[in-house]
XYZ file of C-alpha atoms in Angstrom:
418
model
C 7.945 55.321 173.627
C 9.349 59.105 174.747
C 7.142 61.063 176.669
C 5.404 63.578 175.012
C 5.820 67.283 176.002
C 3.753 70.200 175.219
C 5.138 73.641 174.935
C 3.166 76.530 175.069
C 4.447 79.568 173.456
C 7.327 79.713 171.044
C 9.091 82.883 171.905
C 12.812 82.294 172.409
C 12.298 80.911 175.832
C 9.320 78.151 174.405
C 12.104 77.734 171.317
C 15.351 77.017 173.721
C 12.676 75.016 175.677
C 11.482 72.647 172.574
C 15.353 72.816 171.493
C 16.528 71.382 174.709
C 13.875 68.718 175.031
C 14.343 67.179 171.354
C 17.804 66.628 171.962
C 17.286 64.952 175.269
C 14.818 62.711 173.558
C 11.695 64.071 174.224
C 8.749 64.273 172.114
C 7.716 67.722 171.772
C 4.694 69.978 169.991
C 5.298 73.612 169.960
C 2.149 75.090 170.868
C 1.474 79.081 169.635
C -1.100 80.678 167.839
C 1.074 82.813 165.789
C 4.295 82.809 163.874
C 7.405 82.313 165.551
C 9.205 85.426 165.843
C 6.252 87.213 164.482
C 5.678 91.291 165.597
C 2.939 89.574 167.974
C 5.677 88.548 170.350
C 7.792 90.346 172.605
C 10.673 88.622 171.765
C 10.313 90.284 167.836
C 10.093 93.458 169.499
C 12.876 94.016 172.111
C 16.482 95.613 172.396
C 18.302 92.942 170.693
C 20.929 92.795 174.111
C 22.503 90.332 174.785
C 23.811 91.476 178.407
C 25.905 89.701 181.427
C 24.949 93.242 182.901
C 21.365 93.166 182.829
C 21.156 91.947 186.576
C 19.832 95.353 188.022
C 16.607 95.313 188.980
C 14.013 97.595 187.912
C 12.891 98.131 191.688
C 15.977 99.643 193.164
C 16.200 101.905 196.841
C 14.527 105.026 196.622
C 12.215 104.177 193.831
C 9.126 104.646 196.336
C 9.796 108.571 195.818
C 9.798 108.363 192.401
C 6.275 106.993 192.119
C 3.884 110.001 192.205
C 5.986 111.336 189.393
C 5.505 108.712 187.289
C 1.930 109.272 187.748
C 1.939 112.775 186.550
C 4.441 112.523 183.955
C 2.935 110.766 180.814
C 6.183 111.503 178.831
C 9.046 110.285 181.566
C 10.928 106.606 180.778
C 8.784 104.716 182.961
C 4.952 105.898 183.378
C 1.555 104.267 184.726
C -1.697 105.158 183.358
C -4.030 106.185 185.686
C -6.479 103.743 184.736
C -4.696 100.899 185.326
C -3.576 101.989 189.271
C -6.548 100.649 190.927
C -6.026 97.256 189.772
C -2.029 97.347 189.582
C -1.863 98.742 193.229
C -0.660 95.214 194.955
C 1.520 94.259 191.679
C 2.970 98.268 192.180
C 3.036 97.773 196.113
C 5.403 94.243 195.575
C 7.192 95.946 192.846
C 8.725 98.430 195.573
C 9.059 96.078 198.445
C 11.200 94.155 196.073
C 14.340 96.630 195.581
C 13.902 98.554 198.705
C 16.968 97.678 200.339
C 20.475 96.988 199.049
C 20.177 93.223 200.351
C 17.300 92.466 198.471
C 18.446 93.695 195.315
C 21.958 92.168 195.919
C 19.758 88.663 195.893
C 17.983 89.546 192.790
C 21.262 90.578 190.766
C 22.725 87.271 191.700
C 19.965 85.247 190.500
C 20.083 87.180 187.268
C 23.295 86.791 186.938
C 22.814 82.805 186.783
C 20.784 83.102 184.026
C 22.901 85.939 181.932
C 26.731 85.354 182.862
C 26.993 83.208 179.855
C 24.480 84.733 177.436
C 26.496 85.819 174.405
C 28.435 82.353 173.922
C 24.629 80.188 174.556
C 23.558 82.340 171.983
C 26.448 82.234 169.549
C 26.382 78.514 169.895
C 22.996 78.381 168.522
C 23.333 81.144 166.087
C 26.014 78.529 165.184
C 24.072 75.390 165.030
C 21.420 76.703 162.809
C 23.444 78.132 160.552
C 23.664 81.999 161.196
C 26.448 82.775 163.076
C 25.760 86.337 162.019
C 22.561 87.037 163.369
C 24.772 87.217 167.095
C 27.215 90.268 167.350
C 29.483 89.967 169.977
C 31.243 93.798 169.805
C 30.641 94.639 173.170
C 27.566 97.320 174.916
C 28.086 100.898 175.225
C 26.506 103.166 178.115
C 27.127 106.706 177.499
C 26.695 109.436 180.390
C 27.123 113.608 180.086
C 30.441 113.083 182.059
C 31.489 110.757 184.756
C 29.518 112.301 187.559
C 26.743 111.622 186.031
C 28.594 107.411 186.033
C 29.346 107.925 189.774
C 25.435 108.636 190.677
C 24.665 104.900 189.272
C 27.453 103.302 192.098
C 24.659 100.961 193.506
C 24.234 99.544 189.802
C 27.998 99.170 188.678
C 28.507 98.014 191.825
C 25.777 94.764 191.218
C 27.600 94.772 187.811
C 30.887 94.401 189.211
C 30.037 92.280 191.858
C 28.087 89.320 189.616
C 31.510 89.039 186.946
C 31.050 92.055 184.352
C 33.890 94.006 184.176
C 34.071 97.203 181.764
C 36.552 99.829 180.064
C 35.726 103.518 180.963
C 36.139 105.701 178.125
C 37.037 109.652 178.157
C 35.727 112.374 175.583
C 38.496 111.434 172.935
C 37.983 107.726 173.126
C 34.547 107.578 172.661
C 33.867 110.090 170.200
C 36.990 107.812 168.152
C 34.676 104.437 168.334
C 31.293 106.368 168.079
C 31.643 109.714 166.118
C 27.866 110.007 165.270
C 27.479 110.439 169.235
C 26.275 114.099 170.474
C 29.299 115.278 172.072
C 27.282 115.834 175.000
C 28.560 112.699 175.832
C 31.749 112.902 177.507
C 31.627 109.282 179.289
C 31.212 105.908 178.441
C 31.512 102.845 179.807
C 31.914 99.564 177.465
C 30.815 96.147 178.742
C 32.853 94.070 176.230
C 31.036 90.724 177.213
C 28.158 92.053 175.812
C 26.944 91.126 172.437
C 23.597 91.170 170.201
C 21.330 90.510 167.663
C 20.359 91.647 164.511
C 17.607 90.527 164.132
C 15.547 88.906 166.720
C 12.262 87.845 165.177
C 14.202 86.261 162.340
C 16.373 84.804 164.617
C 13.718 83.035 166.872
C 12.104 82.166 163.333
C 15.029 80.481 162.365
C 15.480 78.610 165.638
C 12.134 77.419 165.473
C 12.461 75.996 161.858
C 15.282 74.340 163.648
C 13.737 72.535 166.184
C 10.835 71.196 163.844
C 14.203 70.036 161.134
C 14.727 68.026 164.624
C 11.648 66.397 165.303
C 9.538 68.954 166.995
C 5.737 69.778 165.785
C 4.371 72.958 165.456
C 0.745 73.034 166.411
C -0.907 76.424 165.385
C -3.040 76.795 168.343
C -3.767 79.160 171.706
C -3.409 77.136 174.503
C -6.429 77.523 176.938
C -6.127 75.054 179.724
C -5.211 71.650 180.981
C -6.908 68.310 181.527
C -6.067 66.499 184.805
C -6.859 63.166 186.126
C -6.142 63.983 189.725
C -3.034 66.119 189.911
C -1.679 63.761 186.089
C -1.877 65.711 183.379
C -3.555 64.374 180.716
C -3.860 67.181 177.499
C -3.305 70.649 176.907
C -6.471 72.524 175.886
C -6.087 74.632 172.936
C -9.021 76.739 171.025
C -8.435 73.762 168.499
C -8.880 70.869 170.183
C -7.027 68.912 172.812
C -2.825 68.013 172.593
C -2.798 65.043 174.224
C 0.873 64.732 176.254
C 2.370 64.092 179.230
C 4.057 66.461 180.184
C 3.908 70.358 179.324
C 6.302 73.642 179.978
C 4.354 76.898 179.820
C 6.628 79.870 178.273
C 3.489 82.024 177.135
C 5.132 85.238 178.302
C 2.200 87.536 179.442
C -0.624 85.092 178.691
C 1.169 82.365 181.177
C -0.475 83.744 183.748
C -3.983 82.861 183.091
C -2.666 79.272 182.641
C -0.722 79.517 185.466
C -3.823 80.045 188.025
C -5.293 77.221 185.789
C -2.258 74.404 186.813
C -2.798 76.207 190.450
C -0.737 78.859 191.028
C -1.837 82.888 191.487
C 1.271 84.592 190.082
C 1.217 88.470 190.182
C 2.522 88.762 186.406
C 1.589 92.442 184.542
C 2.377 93.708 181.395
C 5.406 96.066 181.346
C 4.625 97.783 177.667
C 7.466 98.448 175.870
C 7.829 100.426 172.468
C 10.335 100.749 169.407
C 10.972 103.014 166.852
C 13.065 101.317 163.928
C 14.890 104.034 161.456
C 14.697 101.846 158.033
C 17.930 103.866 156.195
C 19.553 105.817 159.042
C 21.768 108.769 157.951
C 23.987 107.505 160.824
C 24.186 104.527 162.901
C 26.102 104.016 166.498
C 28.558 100.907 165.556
C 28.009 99.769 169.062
C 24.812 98.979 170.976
C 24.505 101.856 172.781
C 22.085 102.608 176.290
C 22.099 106.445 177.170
C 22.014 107.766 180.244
C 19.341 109.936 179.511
C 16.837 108.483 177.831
C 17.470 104.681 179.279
C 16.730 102.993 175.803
C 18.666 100.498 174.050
C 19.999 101.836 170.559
C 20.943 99.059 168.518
C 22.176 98.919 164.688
C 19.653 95.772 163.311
C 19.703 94.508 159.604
C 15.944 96.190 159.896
C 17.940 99.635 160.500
C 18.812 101.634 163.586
C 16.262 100.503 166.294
C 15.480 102.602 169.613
C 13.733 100.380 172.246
C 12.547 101.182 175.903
C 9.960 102.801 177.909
C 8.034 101.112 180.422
C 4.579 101.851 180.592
C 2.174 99.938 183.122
C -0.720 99.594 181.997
C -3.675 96.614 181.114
C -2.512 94.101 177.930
C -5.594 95.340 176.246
C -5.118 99.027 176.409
C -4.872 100.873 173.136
C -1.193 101.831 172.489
C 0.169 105.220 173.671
C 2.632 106.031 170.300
C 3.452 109.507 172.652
C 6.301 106.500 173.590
C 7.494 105.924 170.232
C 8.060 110.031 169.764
C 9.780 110.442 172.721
C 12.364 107.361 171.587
C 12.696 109.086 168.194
C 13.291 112.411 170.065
C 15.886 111.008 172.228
C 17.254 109.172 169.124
C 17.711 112.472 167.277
C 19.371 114.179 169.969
C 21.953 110.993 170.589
C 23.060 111.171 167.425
C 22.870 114.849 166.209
C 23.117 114.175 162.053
C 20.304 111.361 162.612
C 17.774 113.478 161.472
C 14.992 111.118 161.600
C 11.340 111.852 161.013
C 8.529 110.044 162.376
C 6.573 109.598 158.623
C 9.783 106.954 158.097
C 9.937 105.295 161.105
C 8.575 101.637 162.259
C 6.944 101.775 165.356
C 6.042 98.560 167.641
C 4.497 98.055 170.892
C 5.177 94.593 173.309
C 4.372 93.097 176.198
C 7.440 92.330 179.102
C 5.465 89.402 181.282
C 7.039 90.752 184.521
C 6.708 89.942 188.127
C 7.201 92.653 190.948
C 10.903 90.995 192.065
C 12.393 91.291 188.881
C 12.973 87.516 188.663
C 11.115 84.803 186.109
C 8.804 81.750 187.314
C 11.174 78.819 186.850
C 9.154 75.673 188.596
C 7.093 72.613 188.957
C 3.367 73.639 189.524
C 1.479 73.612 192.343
C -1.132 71.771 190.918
C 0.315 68.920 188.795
C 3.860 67.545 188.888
C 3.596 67.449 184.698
C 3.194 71.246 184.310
C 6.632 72.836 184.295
C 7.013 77.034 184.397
C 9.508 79.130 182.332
C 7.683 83.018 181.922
C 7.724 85.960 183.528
C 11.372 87.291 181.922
C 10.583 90.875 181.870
C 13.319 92.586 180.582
C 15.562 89.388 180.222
C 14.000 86.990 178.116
C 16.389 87.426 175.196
C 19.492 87.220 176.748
C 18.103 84.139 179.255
C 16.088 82.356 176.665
C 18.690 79.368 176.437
C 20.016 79.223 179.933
C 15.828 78.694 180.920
C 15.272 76.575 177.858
C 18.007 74.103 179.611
C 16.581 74.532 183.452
C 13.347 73.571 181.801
C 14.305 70.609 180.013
C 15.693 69.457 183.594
C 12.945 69.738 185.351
C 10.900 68.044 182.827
C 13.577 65.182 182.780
C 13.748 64.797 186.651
C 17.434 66.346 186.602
C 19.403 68.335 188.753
C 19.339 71.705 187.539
C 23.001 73.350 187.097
C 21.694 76.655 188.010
C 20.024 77.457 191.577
C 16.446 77.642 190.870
C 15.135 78.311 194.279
C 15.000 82.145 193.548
C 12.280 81.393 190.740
C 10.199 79.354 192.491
C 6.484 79.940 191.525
C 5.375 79.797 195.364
C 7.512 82.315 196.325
C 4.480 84.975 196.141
C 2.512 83.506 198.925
């Protein structure tokens, strides 16, 4: 008889997760209370990169000075409402410990970069498998600047880049405006990452993936997960707010609500909310033909079969806080001004608001528990759980199966807050 594994939340991470486990033989249930790939989840909601370059940390050097302006300015890419401060202080205080020297973020981009070197071909190969090879678009990732100056001031980052494998193609004024002539030509500098690729649709993807994994085997048990029951440190059933799934072992992938859970399988793990918003343009008069990040307003611009979506911000601030859609004007704003014949308005737009479940180092909680040897971790992606879905999806399965991971885990351990 396979073991039975429980696992709770089926964003892409819990999907790769339940994925990997089927074909190793595992029984699995899918635990999540709403619809795979649904607007509820984060992983509906998000850029749609697929990026080897995504290893720079939020917290870089210098970001301490930045701080009290991100207090005052409610309108600036990354803001924290006041009322949250008082309880975010030590999460905040962590957050810029993490990057404030070059070492420590040289450790963090190298542990991203295990889980994101090979993102666009894990993800094609699924796309693949189920059937959709077209949701994954591997055409490369554009960052535009006002001119190269403007390049040269981000060193520290292309430097990370450079140094983890990802290797670009500078563009000048001519070239760029020739691949992306809806660009303002304010733009004079770009820099294409062609191992970048992604998606056009996320939610449907992760919907698709899931119907995938239940054509496998898997069971889908429309539930919120709640707890665990333990005979000594054995699990024994995960609690859900509709009864009990017996199993014996479980993964928890429940993005921002894993870390109730977590201090429930024993371990504290400073995990906040980093609110992120899109604005999706249904019809665009124009359309970038490239995923494109500028400089400027550090948002992801992405041509989706939902339309031309803007996605970014980071606001910190409690799950339960009503949303601030001053974010969602400022992305349309910064849309209209990338692309000058856009011309959007925001009576047309689609407007969403998300959760990133991140911790203060930048890196996810990839680990056995502290308080049962059955309760395996996989949360806390921030802004990486797209791209890293599958590479954690197959760490997790290891663990689960008593393997040797292929990817260094120690930089993920769940302990490593103490």
């Amino acid at each position: 008889m396979p073991l039975h594994v429980a696992v709770i939340g089926a964003g892409i991470v819990g999907v790769s997760t339940a994925l990997e486990l089927v074909r190793d033989g595992f029984q699995v249930t899918l635990i999540e209370p709403g619809e795979p790939g649904g607007s509820q989840a984060t992983s509906y909601g998000n850029g749609a990169w697929l990026s080897p370059a995504s290893v720079v940390p939020m917290s870089m050097p210098g970001l301490w000075r930045k701080v009290p302006g991100y207090l005052l300015d409610p309108t600036g890419p990354l803001t924290i409402r006041w009322s949250h401060l008082p309880r975010l202080a030590p999460w905040l205080l962590r957050f810029v410990l993490a990057g404030n020297t070059v070492q420590k973020v040289e450790r963090t981009a190298k542990a991203l970069a295990s889980l994101l070197s090979d993102a666009p071909s894990r993800h094609a190969a699924l796309a693949s498998e189920i059937g959709r090879p077209d949701l994954i678009r591997r055409q490369g990732l554009l960052y535009v600047y006002p001119d190269k100056a403007a390049f040269e001031a981000e060193a520290l980052s292309w430097r990370l880049r450079r140094d983890n494998g990802v290797g670009w193609i500078e563009l000048g004024p001519e070239e760029l405006f020739r691949r992306e002539p809806s660009l303002s030509r304010r733009y004079t500098f770009g820099v294409l990452v062609e191992q970048g690729a992604h998606c056009i649709d996320p939610g449907g993807y992760v919907a698709a993936l899931a119907a995938h994994a239940c054509s496998l085997g898997v069971t889908m048990r429309k539930a919120a997960a709640q707890g665990f029951r333990l005979a000594g440190n054995r699990l024994q059933a995960v609690l859900t707010d509709d009864g009990e799934v017996v199993c014996d072992r479980a993964v928890l992938c429940a993005g921002i609500h894993a870390k109730r859970l977590a201090t429930l399988a024993g371990d504290k793990v400073p995990l906040e909310s980093e609110r992120g918003y899109h604005v999706v343009v249904p019809s665009p008069a124009v359309s970038p033909r490239t995923p494109i990040m500028p400089s400027d307003g550090k948002m992801a611009n992405t041509p989706t079969s939902g339309g031309l979506r803007a996605a970014g911000q980071v606001e910190l601030a409690s799950v339960a806080s009503a949303p601030d859609w001053r974010r969602t004007a400022i992305l349309l704003r910064h849309a209209n001004n990338a692309y000058p014949e856009l011309r959007a308005n925001e009576d047309e737009v689609k407007r969403w608001l998300g959760h990133r479940p991140s911790t203060p180092d930048g890196l996810p909680v990839i680990g056995v528990s502290s308080g049962s040897p059955d309760v395996v971790y996989a949360f806390g992606h921030g802004h990486v759980g797209l791209a890293s879905g599958p590479a954690t999806g197959r760490l997790a399965a290891d663990l689960i199966g008593g393997k040797v991971t292929n990817i260094e885990i120690t930089p993920f351990d769940p302990r490593r807050f103490l």
